[in-house]
CSV table of C-alpha atoms in Angstrom, one decimal:
chain,number,residue,atom,x,y,z
A,1,MET,CA,25.1,-1.4,36.6
A,2,ASP,CA,27.4,2.2,37.4
A,3,GLY,CA,29.1,4.7,35.4
A,4,ALA,CA,32.9,2.6,35.8
A,5,ALA,CA,31.1,-0.6,35.2
A,6,ARG,CA,29.7,0.6,32.1
A,7,GLU,CA,32.2,2.0,30.5
A,8,GLU,CA,34.3,-0.8,31.1
A,9,LEU,CA,32.2,-2.9,29.2
A,10,ASP,CA,31.9,0.0,25.9
A,11,MET,CA,35.8,-0.3,26.5
A,12,ASP,CA,35.8,-3.3,26.1
A,13,VAL,CA,32.7,-3.6,22.5
A,14,MET,CA,35.5,-0.4,21.2
A,15,LYS,CA,39.4,-3.1,21.1
A,16,PRO,CA,37.7,-5.9,19.6
A,17,LEU,CA,40.7,-6.5,18.3
A,18,ILE,CA,43.6,-6.2,21.4
A,19,ASP,CA,42.4,-8.7,23.0
A,20,GLU,CA,42.7,-11.4,19.9
A,21,GLN,CA,47.0,-9.8,19.5
A,22,ASN,CA,47.3,-11.4,23.0
A,23,SER,CA,45.4,-14.6,22.7
A,24,ASP,CA,48.5,-16.8,21.7
A,25,GLY,CA,49.9,-16.6,24.7
A,26,MET,CA,48.3,-18.2,26.4
A,27,SER,CA,49.2,-22.3,26.9
A,28,ASP,CA,47.6,-25.1,25.3
A,29,GLU,CA,46.2,-26.6,28.8
A,30,GLU,CA,45.2,-23.4,29.4
A,31,HIS,CA,43.3,-23.1,25.7
A,32,GLU,CA,41.8,-26.8,26.1
A,33,ASN,CA,40.5,-25.6,30.2
A,34,ASN,CA,38.4,-22.4,28.4
A,35,PHE,CA,37.4,-24.3,25.7
A,36,LEU,CA,33.9,-25.4,25.3
A,37,PRO,CA,31.6,-25.7,23.0
A,38,ALA,CA,30.1,-22.9,20.5
A,39,GLU,CA,26.4,-22.6,22.9
A,40,LYS,CA,28.3,-22.2,25.7
A,41,ARG,CA,31.7,-20.6,25.6
A,42,CYS,CA,30.8,-17.5,27.1
A,43,GLN,CA,29.6,-18.4,29.8
A,44,LEU,CA,32.4,-19.4,31.9
A,45,ASP,CA,32.0,-16.3,34.3
A,46,ASN,CA,28.1,-15.3,34.8
A,47,LYS,CA,29.1,-12.3,37.0
A,48,GLU,CA,32.1,-10.6,34.2
A,49,GLY,CA,29.0,-11.5,31.3
A,50,ILE,CA,26.8,-8.8,29.6
A,51,THR,CA,23.2,-9.3,29.6
A,52,PHE,CA,20.6,-9.2,26.5
A,53,ILE,CA,19.2,-6.2,27.4
A,54,GLN,CA,22.9,-5.0,28.1
A,55,THR,CA,23.4,-6.3,24.5
A,56,LEU,CA,21.0,-4.6,22.6
A,57,MET,CA,21.7,-1.1,24.2
A,58,HIS,CA,25.4,-2.4,23.0
A,59,LEU,CA,24.1,-3.0,19.6
A,60,LEU,CA,22.6,0.6,19.5
A,61,LYS,CA,25.0,2.4,20.8
A,62,GLY,CA,27.5,0.7,18.1
A,63,ASN,CA,25.1,1.5,14.9
A,64,ILE,CA,23.3,5.0,15.6
A,65,GLY,CA,25.5,8.0,15.2
A,66,THR,CA,26.7,10.5,12.5
A,67,GLY,CA,25.3,7.6,9.6
A,68,LEU,CA,21.7,8.2,10.7
A,69,LEU,CA,22.0,12.5,10.0
A,70,GLY,CA,22.6,11.4,6.8
A,71,LEU,CA,20.5,9.4,5.5
A,72,PRO,CA,17.7,11.6,4.4
A,73,LEU,CA,20.4,12.7,2.1
A,74,ALA,CA,21.0,9.5,0.7
A,75,ILE,CA,17.5,9.0,0.3
A,76,LYS,CA,18.0,12.3,-2.4
A,77,ASN,CA,20.6,10.4,-3.7
A,78,ALA,CA,19.1,6.9,-4.7
A,79,GLY,CA,14.6,8.5,-5.0
A,80,ILE,CA,11.7,8.5,-2.6
A,81,VAL,CA,10.5,4.5,-3.8
A,82,ILE,CA,14.1,2.6,-4.9
A,83,GLY,CA,15.8,5.1,-1.8
A,84,PRO,CA,14.0,3.3,1.2
A,85,ILE,CA,13.5,-0.2,-0.6
A,86,SER,CA,17.2,-0.6,-1.3
A,87,LEU,CA,18.0,0.3,2.5
A,88,VAL,CA,15.8,-2.7,3.5
A,89,PHE,CA,17.8,-4.6,0.9
A,90,ILE,CA,21.5,-2.9,3.0
A,91,GLY,CA,20.0,-3.8,6.1
A,92,ILE,CA,18.8,-7.7,5.4
A,93,ILE,CA,22.4,-8.0,4.0
A,94,SER,CA,24.1,-6.5,7.0
A,95,VAL,CA,22.5,-8.6,9.6
A,96,HIS,CA,22.9,-11.5,7.7
A,97,CYS,CA,26.2,-11.0,7.0
A,98,MET,CA,26.3,-10.3,11.0
A,99,HIS,CA,25.1,-13.6,11.6
A,100,ILE,CA,27.9,-15.3,8.7
A,101,LEU,CA,30.8,-13.8,11.1
A,102,VAL,CA,29.3,-15.1,14.4
A,103,ARG,CA,28.6,-18.6,12.5
A,104,CYS,CA,32.0,-18.9,11.5
A,105,SER,CA,33.5,-17.8,15.0
A,106,HIS,CA,31.5,-20.6,16.2
A,107,SER,CA,32.7,-23.3,13.5
A,108,LEU,CA,36.5,-22.1,14.1
A,109,CYS,CA,36.5,-21.7,18.0
A,110,GLN,CA,35.7,-25.2,18.1
A,111,ARG,CA,37.6,-26.4,15.5
A,112,MET,CA,41.3,-24.2,16.5
A,113,LYS,CA,40.2,-24.6,20.3
A,114,LYS,CA,39.5,-21.3,21.2
A,115,SER,CA,37.7,-19.9,23.9
A,116,SER,CA,36.5,-17.1,21.2
A,117,LEU,CA,37.4,-15.4,18.0
A,118,GLY,CA,37.1,-11.7,16.7
A,119,TYR,CA,37.0,-10.3,13.5
A,120,SER,CA,40.5,-10.6,12.6
A,121,ASP,CA,41.2,-14.2,13.9
A,122,THR,CA,38.1,-15.0,12.5
A,123,VAL,CA,38.8,-13.8,9.2
A,124,SER,CA,43.2,-15.2,9.6
A,125,TYR,CA,41.5,-18.8,11.2
A,126,ALA,CA,39.3,-18.8,7.9
A,127,MET,CA,41.7,-18.0,5.7
A,128,GLU,CA,44.2,-21.2,7.5
A,129,VAL,CA,41.8,-24.1,6.6
A,130,GLY,CA,40.9,-23.1,3.4
A,131,PRO,CA,41.4,-25.0,0.6
A,132,LEU,CA,43.8,-22.9,-1.6
A,133,ALA,CA,47.4,-23.7,-0.2
A,134,ALA,CA,48.5,-19.3,-1.3
A,135,LEU,CA,45.7,-18.5,1.5
A,136,GLN,CA,47.0,-21.2,3.9
A,137,LYS,CA,50.2,-19.3,3.8
A,138,ARG,CA,49.7,-16.0,4.0
A,139,ALA,CA,47.1,-16.0,6.5
A,140,SER,CA,48.2,-13.7,9.0
A,141,TRP,CA,48.0,-11.8,6.1
A,142,GLY,CA,43.7,-11.9,6.9
A,143,ARG,CA,44.7,-10.3,10.5
A,144,SER,CA,46.2,-7.4,9.1
A,145,ILE,CA,43.4,-6.5,6.9
A,146,VAL,CA,41.1,-6.3,9.1
A,147,ASP,CA,43.6,-4.3,11.1
A,148,PHE,CA,43.1,-2.1,7.7
A,149,PHE,CA,40.3,-1.5,7.0
A,150,LEU,CA,39.3,-0.8,10.7
A,151,VAL,CA,41.4,1.1,11.6
A,152,ILE,CA,40.5,3.7,8.2
A,153,THR,CA,36.5,3.1,9.2
A,154,GLN,CA,36.8,4.2,12.5
A,155,LEU,CA,39.7,7.2,11.7
A,156,GLY,CA,37.5,8.0,8.5
A,157,PHE,CA,34.2,8.1,11.7
A,158,CYS,CA,36.8,10.5,13.7
A,159,SER,CA,36.9,12.8,10.8
A,160,VAL,CA,33.6,12.8,10.0
A,161,TYR,CA,32.8,13.2,13.5
A,162,VAL,CA,35.0,17.2,12.7
A,163,VAL,CA,32.9,17.8,9.7
A,164,PHE,CA,30.4,17.5,12.2
A,165,LEU,CA,31.2,19.2,15.0
A,166,ALA,CA,32.1,21.9,12.6
A,167,GLU,CA,29.5,22.2,10.9
A,168,ASN,CA,26.8,22.2,13.4
A,169,VAL,CA,28.5,25.2,15.8
A,170,LYS,CA,29.3,27.5,12.8
A,171,GLN,CA,25.5,26.9,11.5
A,172,VAL,CA,24.8,27.6,15.3
A,173,HIS,CA,26.7,30.7,16.2
A,174,GLU,CA,26.2,32.3,13.3
A,175,GLY,CA,22.5,32.0,13.3
A,176,PHE,CA,23.0,33.7,16.5
A,177,LEU,CA,24.1,36.7,15.4
A,178,GLU,CA,22.5,37.3,12.5
A,179,ASN,CA,19.5,36.8,14.3
A,180,LYS,CA,21.1,39.5,17.2
A,181,LEU,CA,22.6,41.4,14.7
A,182,ALA,CA,19.4,41.5,12.6
A,183,LEU,CA,17.9,43.3,16.3
A,184,ILE,CA,19.9,46.2,15.6
A,185,ASN,CA,19.4,47.7,12.4
A,186,VAL,CA,19.0,46.5,8.8
A,187,SER,CA,22.2,48.7,7.7
A,188,ALA,CA,24.3,45.8,10.2
A,189,ALA,CA,23.2,43.2,7.0
A,190,SER,CA,26.9,43.9,5.3
A,191,SER,CA,28.4,43.0,8.5
A,192,SER,CA,26.5,40.1,8.5
A,193,SER,CA,27.1,39.6,5.4
A,194,GLU,CA,31.2,38.6,6.6
A,195,ARG,CA,30.5,37.3,9.4
A,196,ARG,CA,28.3,33.8,7.2
A,197,SER,CA,31.2,33.8,5.1
A,198,THR,CA,33.7,32.6,8.1
A,199,ASP,CA,35.2,29.6,5.9
A,200,LEU,CA,33.8,26.5,7.9
A,201,ARG,CA,37.6,25.5,8.3
A,202,ILE,CA,38.6,28.0,10.9
A,203,TYR,CA,36.2,25.7,13.0
A,204,MET,CA,37.3,22.5,12.4
A,205,LEU,CA,41.0,24.3,13.7
A,206,CYS,CA,39.5,25.6,16.9
A,207,PHE,CA,38.4,22.4,17.6
A,208,LEU,CA,41.5,20.2,16.7
A,209,PRO,CA,43.4,21.4,21.1
A,210,PHE,CA,40.5,20.3,22.2
A,211,MET,CA,40.6,17.2,20.5
A,212,ILE,CA,43.3,16.3,21.2
A,213,LEU,CA,43.1,16.7,24.9
A,214,LEU,CA,40.1,15.5,24.7
A,215,VAL,CA,42.3,11.8,23.7
A,216,PHE,CA,45.2,12.5,25.9
A,217,ILE,CA,42.1,10.8,28.3
A,218,ARG,CA,43.7,7.1,27.5
A,219,ASP,CA,41.5,5.4,29.9
A,220,LEU,CA,38.3,5.2,28.8
A,221,LYS,CA,36.3,4.8,32.2
A,222,SER,CA,37.5,8.1,33.2
A,223,LEU,CA,35.2,9.1,30.5
A,224,SER,CA,31.8,7.3,31.8
A,225,LEU,CA,30.5,10.2,33.1
A,226,LEU,CA,30.5,12.4,29.6
A,227,SER,CA,29.6,9.1,27.7
A,228,LEU,CA,26.3,8.6,29.6
A,229,LEU,CA,25.7,12.5,29.0
A,230,ALA,CA,26.9,12.1,25.4
A,231,ASN,CA,24.2,9.0,25.4
A,232,LEU,CA,21.2,10.9,26.9
A,233,SER,CA,22.2,14.0,24.6
A,234,MET,CA,21.6,12.5,20.9
A,235,ALA,CA,18.6,10.4,22.8
A,236,VAL,CA,16.8,14.1,23.4
A,237,SER,CA,17.8,15.6,19.8
A,238,LEU,CA,16.4,12.5,18.2
A,239,VAL,CA,13.5,13.3,19.9
A,240,ILE,CA,12.9,16.6,18.8
A,241,ILE,CA,14.0,16.1,15.3
A,242,TYR,CA,11.4,13.4,15.1
A,243,GLN,CA,9.0,16.1,16.5
A,244,TYR,CA,9.7,18.4,13.0
A,245,ILE,CA,9.7,16.3,10.6
A,246,VAL,CA,6.1,14.7,11.0
A,247,ARG,CA,5.5,17.9,10.0
A,248,ASP,CA,4.5,19.7,7.3
A,249,VAL,CA,6.0,16.3,4.5
A,250,ILE,CA,6.0,16.8,0.7
A,251,ASP,CA,3.4,15.2,-1.3
A,252,PRO,CA,5.8,12.2,-2.2
A,253,ARG,CA,4.6,12.1,-5.6
A,254,LYS,CA,6.4,15.4,-6.3
A,255,LEU,CA,9.7,13.5,-5.4
A,256,PRO,CA,11.5,11.9,-8.3
A,257,PRO,CA,10.9,8.1,-7.2
A,258,VAL,CA,14.3,7.1,-8.7
A,259,VAL,CA,17.2,8.8,-9.5
A,260,GLY,CA,19.7,8.6,-12.0
A,261,TRP,CA,22.6,6.2,-11.8
A,262,LYS,CA,25.3,8.1,-10.7
A,263,LYS,CA,24.7,9.6,-7.6
A,264,TYR,CA,23.3,6.0,-6.7
A,265,PRO,CA,27.1,5.1,-5.9
A,266,LEU,CA,26.8,7.8,-3.3
A,267,PHE,CA,23.5,6.5,-2.1
A,268,PHE,CA,25.0,3.3,-1.2
A,269,GLY,CA,28.4,4.8,0.8
A,270,THR,CA,25.9,6.4,3.1
A,271,ALA,CA,24.0,3.8,4.1
A,272,ILE,CA,26.6,1.2,4.3
A,273,PHE,CA,28.5,3.7,6.4
A,274,ALA,CA,25.5,3.4,8.5
A,275,PHE,CA,25.2,-0.4,9.4
A,276,GLU,CA,28.8,-0.4,9.7
A,277,GLY,CA,28.1,-2.2,12.4
A,278,ILE,CA,29.4,-5.6,12.1
A,279,GLY,CA,33.3,-4.7,14.3
A,280,VAL,CA,31.1,-4.6,17.4
A,281,VAL,CA,29.2,-7.9,17.2
A,282,LEU,CA,31.7,-10.8,17.7
A,283,PRO,CA,32.7,-8.7,21.0
A,284,LEU,CA,29.5,-8.2,22.1
A,285,GLU,CA,28.9,-11.9,21.5
A,286,ASN,CA,31.9,-12.9,22.9
A,287,ARG,CA,31.0,-10.6,26.0
A,288,MET,CA,27.4,-12.2,26.3
A,289,LYS,CA,26.4,-14.7,29.3
A,290,ASP,CA,24.6,-16.6,27.5
A,291,THR,CA,25.5,-16.5,23.7
A,292,THR,CA,22.7,-18.4,22.5
A,293,ARG,CA,20.7,-15.6,22.7
A,294,PHE,CA,23.0,-13.4,21.3
A,295,PRO,CA,21.3,-14.2,17.2
A,296,GLN,CA,17.7,-12.8,18.9
A,297,ALA,CA,19.9,-10.2,20.5
A,298,LEU,CA,20.8,-9.0,16.5
A,299,ASN,CA,17.3,-9.6,15.6
A,300,ILE,CA,16.0,-6.6,17.7
A,301,GLY,CA,18.2,-4.5,18.0
A,302,MET,CA,19.3,-4.3,14.6
A,303,GLY,CA,15.7,-4.3,13.9
A,304,ILE,CA,15.2,-1.5,15.6
A,305,VAL,CA,18.2,0.5,14.6
A,306,MET,CA,16.1,-0.4,10.5
A,307,THR,CA,13.3,1.7,11.9
A,308,LEU,CA,14.7,4.3,12.7
A,309,TYR,CA,16.9,4.1,9.7
A,310,ILE,CA,14.1,4.1,7.3
A,311,SER,CA,11.7,5.8,9.1
A,312,LEU,CA,14.5,9.5,9.4
A,313,ALA,CA,15.9,8.7,6.1
A,314,THR,CA,11.6,8.9,4.5
A,315,LEU,CA,10.0,11.6,6.4
A,316,GLY,CA,13.5,13.8,6.3
A,317,TYR,CA,13.7,13.8,2.7
A,318,LEU,CA,10.0,14.3,3.1
A,319,ARG,CA,10.2,17.3,5.4
A,320,PHE,CA,12.7,18.3,3.0
A,321,GLY,CA,12.8,17.5,-0.1
A,322,ASP,CA,15.7,18.8,-2.4
A,323,GLU,CA,16.8,21.0,0.3
A,324,ILE,CA,18.0,18.3,2.4
A,325,LYS,CA,22.0,18.6,3.7
A,326,GLY,CA,24.7,16.5,4.4
A,327,SER,CA,23.1,15.7,8.1
A,328,ILE,CA,19.3,16.5,9.0
A,329,THR,CA,20.0,18.9,12.2
A,330,LEU,CA,21.5,21.7,9.4
A,331,ASN,CA,17.8,21.7,8.1
A,332,LEU,CA,16.4,22.7,11.7
A,333,PRO,CA,15.3,26.2,12.0
A,334,GLN,CA,18.4,28.5,13.4
A,335,ASP,CA,15.5,31.8,14.6
A,336,LYS,CA,14.6,29.2,17.5
A,337,TRP,CA,16.4,27.6,20.5
A,338,LEU,CA,15.4,24.6,20.6
A,339,TYR,CA,16.0,23.5,17.2
A,340,GLN,CA,19.7,24.9,17.7
A,341,SER,CA,19.6,23.5,21.0
A,342,VAL,CA,19.6,20.2,19.1
A,343,LYS,CA,22.6,20.9,17.0
A,344,ILE,CA,24.3,21.9,20.3
A,345,LEU,CA,23.6,18.6,22.0
A,346,TYR,CA,24.2,16.3,19.3
A,347,SER,CA,28.0,18.2,18.0
A,348,PHE,CA,28.2,17.4,22.1
A,349,GLY,CA,27.0,13.6,22.0
A,350,ILE,CA,29.8,13.6,18.3
A,351,PHE,CA,32.5,15.2,20.8
A,352,VAL,CA,32.4,12.6,22.8
A,353,THR,CA,32.2,9.9,20.6
A,354,TYR,CA,35.1,11.1,18.7
A,355,SER,CA,37.5,9.5,21.7
A,356,ILE,CA,35.4,6.3,22.0
A,357,GLN,CA,36.0,5.7,18.1
A,358,PHE,CA,39.9,7.1,18.7
A,359,TYR,CA,40.7,4.0,20.8
A,360,VAL,CA,40.3,1.5,18.7
A,361,PRO,CA,43.0,2.9,16.0
A,362,ALA,CA,45.4,4.0,18.5
A,363,GLU,CA,45.5,0.6,20.9
A,364,ILE,CA,46.2,-1.1,17.2
A,365,LEU,CA,49.0,1.8,16.2
A,366,ILE,CA,50.4,3.2,18.9
A,367,PRO,CA,52.8,0.3,20.4
A,368,ALA,CA,53.7,-0.3,17.1
A,369,VAL,CA,55.4,3.2,17.7
A,370,THR,CA,56.2,3.5,21.6
A,371,SER,CA,57.9,0.1,21.3
A,372,LYS,CA,60.9,1.4,19.8
A,373,VAL,CA,61.3,4.4,22.1
A,374,GLU,CA,63.7,3.9,25.5
A,375,GLN,CA,60.9,3.9,28.7
A,376,LYS,CA,61.4,7.2,29.3
A,377,TRP,CA,60.2,8.6,26.3
A,378,LYS,CA,57.3,6.2,26.2
A,379,LEU,CA,54.6,8.4,27.6
A,380,PHE,CA,55.7,11.6,25.4
A,381,CYS,CA,55.8,9.6,22.1
A,382,GLU,CA,52.7,8.2,22.7
A,383,LEU,CA,51.1,11.8,23.5
A,384,VAL,CA,52.5,12.7,20.7
A,385,ALA,CA,51.7,10.3,18.3
A,386,ARG,CA,47.9,10.6,19.6
A,387,ALA,CA,48.5,14.3,18.1
A,388,LEU,CA,49.6,13.9,15.4
A,389,LEU,CA,46.3,11.2,14.4
A,390,VAL,CA,43.9,13.4,15.8
A,391,CYS,CA,45.9,16.6,13.6
A,392,SER,CA,45.3,13.6,11.0
A,393,THR,CA,41.9,13.4,11.2
A,394,CYS,CA,41.6,17.3,10.6
A,395,ALA,CA,43.7,17.1,8.0
A,396,VAL,CA,40.6,14.8,6.1
A,397,ALA,CA,38.2,16.8,7.0
A,398,ILE,CA,40.0,20.0,5.9
A,399,LEU,CA,40.7,18.5,2.6
A,400,ILE,CA,36.6,17.3,2.6
A,401,PRO,CA,35.3,19.4,4.0
A,402,ARG,CA,31.7,17.7,2.6
A,403,LEU,CA,30.0,15.9,5.3
A,404,ASP,CA,28.1,14.1,3.4
A,405,LEU,CA,31.7,13.5,0.7
A,406,VAL,CA,33.3,12.1,4.2
A,407,ILE,CA,30.9,10.0,4.9
A,408,SER,CA,30.1,8.3,1.6
A,409,PHE,CA,33.4,7.5,1.3
A,410,VAL,CA,34.7,6.0,4.1
A,411,GLY,CA,31.6,3.9,3.8
A,412,ALA,CA,32.5,3.2,0.7
A,413,VAL,CA,36.6,2.0,1.2
A,414,SER,CA,36.3,0.5,4.3
A,415,SER,CA,32.7,0.1,6.2
A,416,SER,CA,31.7,-2.2,2.6
A,417,THR,CA,35.2,-4.5,3.3
A,418,LEU,CA,34.4,-5.0,6.8
A,419,ALA,CA,30.6,-5.5,6.2
A,420,LEU,CA,29.8,-6.9,2.6
A,421,ILE,CA,33.3,-8.4,1.1
A,422,LEU,CA,34.8,-10.2,4.3
A,423,PRO,CA,31.9,-11.9,6.0
A,424,PRO,CA,30.4,-13.7,2.2
A,425,LEU,CA,34.0,-15.2,1.2
A,426,VAL,CA,35.0,-16.0,5.1
A,427,GLU,CA,31.9,-18.5,4.8
A,428,ILE,CA,33.1,-20.0,1.6
A,429,LEU,CA,36.1,-21.0,3.2
A,430,THR,CA,35.6,-21.9,6.7
A,431,PHE,CA,32.1,-24.7,5.3
A,432,TYR,CA,33.5,-25.6,2.6
A,433,LYS,CA,34.5,-28.8,3.3
A,434,GLU,CA,30.5,-29.5,4.8
A,435,ASN,CA,29.5,-30.0,1.2
A,436,LEU,CA,27.8,-26.9,1.0
A,437,SER,CA,25.0,-26.3,-0.9
A,438,LEU,CA,25.3,-24.6,-4.7
A,439,TRP,CA,22.6,-22.1,-2.9
A,440,THR,CA,25.0,-20.5,-0.3
A,441,VAL,CA,27.8,-20.2,-2.5
A,442,PHE,CA,26.2,-18.2,-4.8
A,443,LYS,CA,24.1,-16.2,-2.5
A,444,ASP,CA,28.2,-15.5,-0.4
A,445,VAL,CA,29.4,-14.5,-4.6
A,446,LEU,CA,26.9,-12.1,-5.0
A,447,ILE,CA,26.7,-10.5,-2.1
A,448,ALA,CA,30.6,-9.9,-2.3
A,449,VAL,CA,30.1,-9.3,-5.7
A,450,VAL,CA,28.0,-6.1,-4.3
A,451,GLY,CA,30.1,-5.3,-2.1
A,452,VAL,CA,33.1,-4.9,-4.6
A,453,VAL,CA,31.0,-2.7,-6.5
A,454,GLY,CA,29.7,-1.0,-4.2
A,455,PHE,CA,33.1,-0.2,-3.0
A,456,LEU,CA,34.5,0.3,-6.6
A,457,THR,CA,32.0,2.6,-8.0
A,458,GLY,CA,31.6,4.5,-4.1
A,459,THR,CA,34.8,5.7,-4.3
A,460,TYR,CA,35.0,7.0,-7.8
A,461,VAL,CA,32.0,8.5,-7.9
A,462,THR,CA,32.5,10.4,-4.2
A,463,VAL,CA,36.4,10.9,-5.4
A,464,GLU,CA,35.4,12.1,-9.0
A,465,GLU,CA,32.7,14.2,-6.9
A,466,ILE,CA,35.6,15.8,-4.0
A,467,ILE,CA,37.5,16.5,-7.4
A,468,TYR,CA,35.4,18.4,-9.4
A,469,PRO,CA,32.2,19.3,-7.7
A,470,ALA,CA,30.1,20.5,-10.6
A,471,SER,CA,27.2,20.4,-8.2
A,472,THR,CA,28.2,22.2,-5.4
A,473,VAL,CA,30.2,25.0,-7.6
A,474,LEU,CA,26.7,25.4,-9.5
A,475,ALA,CA,24.5,25.7,-6.1
A,476,ASN,CA,27.0,28.1,-4.8
A,477,THR,CA,26.7,30.6,-8.2
A,478,THR,CA,23.2,30.2,-8.2
A,479,GLU,CA,23.2,31.0,-4.0
A,480,SER,CA,25.8,34.0,-4.9
A,481,ILE,CA,23.7,35.4,-8.0
A,482,SER,CA,19.9,35.3,-5.8
A,483,VAL,CA,22.1,37.3,-2.9
A,484,ALA,CA,23.5,39.2,-5.3
A,485,LEU,CA,20.1,39.9,-6.5
A,486,ASN,CA,18.0,40.8,-3.3
A,487,ALA,CA,21.4,43.3,-2.1
A,488,THR,CA,20.3,45.6,-5.6
A,489,ASP,CA,16.5,45.2,-4.5
A,490,LEU,CA,16.6,46.0,-1.0
A,491,VAL,CA,19.2,49.3,-2.4
A,492,VAL,CA,17.0,49.9,-5.3
A,493,GLY,CA,14.4,50.3,-2.2
A,494,LEU,CA,15.9,51.9,0.5
A,495,LYS,CA,16.2,54.6,-2.7
């Protein structure tokens, strides 16, 4: 498969809502012709379908990003024992919810005589066939709810990327300056200190014009080569990170097995942020040549993702202990070019991925704006709207310039809704006429309750940490005192 074809598939994966909005324009005859049993409904054109291996690769690509690098800090917020166990638990529930969504989509396709359904249409039709008249009358709300949270999720991802880029590039740049000045003389210490104090927000603003130019590329096929290079750079970075963290790990007995409950919601937000790949599940399943093998692909793909998550999260915390930062790349040495290159390579991959994550909210929101203007102004209005959306993601990053808190907040607010709350409720609505067992109802309600509790507590704790960053202030105060004492010792020593 050439680069253009590969990127075309990426575009299909990243726009799960767009084709759904146009599906109702088909005639009844076309619907009847396209309707097939669930086992064969996506095998109409094998030439356009994606293979098992391609589906597997897209699942990996849709789930591996900045959330992976923030998981070691998540383990710190839960404990070296309860953290990995909870990560496995959340991973299993997330995969189960993905399977639930696929089953419900199959059933609703048969009932509604549709060739395929995406996430938002699945929720909408589930409300339509459900037992409650109030939900039936408001079935269209289901699509709006999914659209809303998907937009929040994708723009949240973009805000996370802005913070990630700024923190990593800041560390590389100032590490380079520090090493360069250290080679000159000791008197450069004060100058180096001034450089290290450069505000993180300045780096975010420096990236802003480049990100705006990037999203002005409206056709993702034009980014095919950059996308391929981004994937390779991120893969190489992960290999280098692994080879570093497996050395000199801390004795697990020196780390707390369980951390207080006040920090656990931060773990939940980060974990569910990392596992929130449910938005790509139905688009991928709809594109497969042989949809009967999709559950197998989903299990294998998410099994690999869970193994990667748990291993990197646990090893990263064991390697750096309480010094672990919002992204494990920030803990890598600043005086060795190999590990500085990891930050550059991963940052390049995240920069390119920004435009891909931006695609879905742009395609949902921008048509609502351009439809109200004359044809000659459509392009100009679209570009302005794209620039304003990018500025909004940068504004969120500037307001919350802590990578761990942005990740946890996005995970608690939107990822928990899409990944944990909606799928079990959709299953109850879809299959209530089929005499659901008491165990199934109990299981679905329990999963939804876990999602709601995670949503509320994760949002509360994260917002509280954003407004009253007591731990951060204390850490910064301690660091300032330490620096002052070191500077005093240096002056005394010179005298």
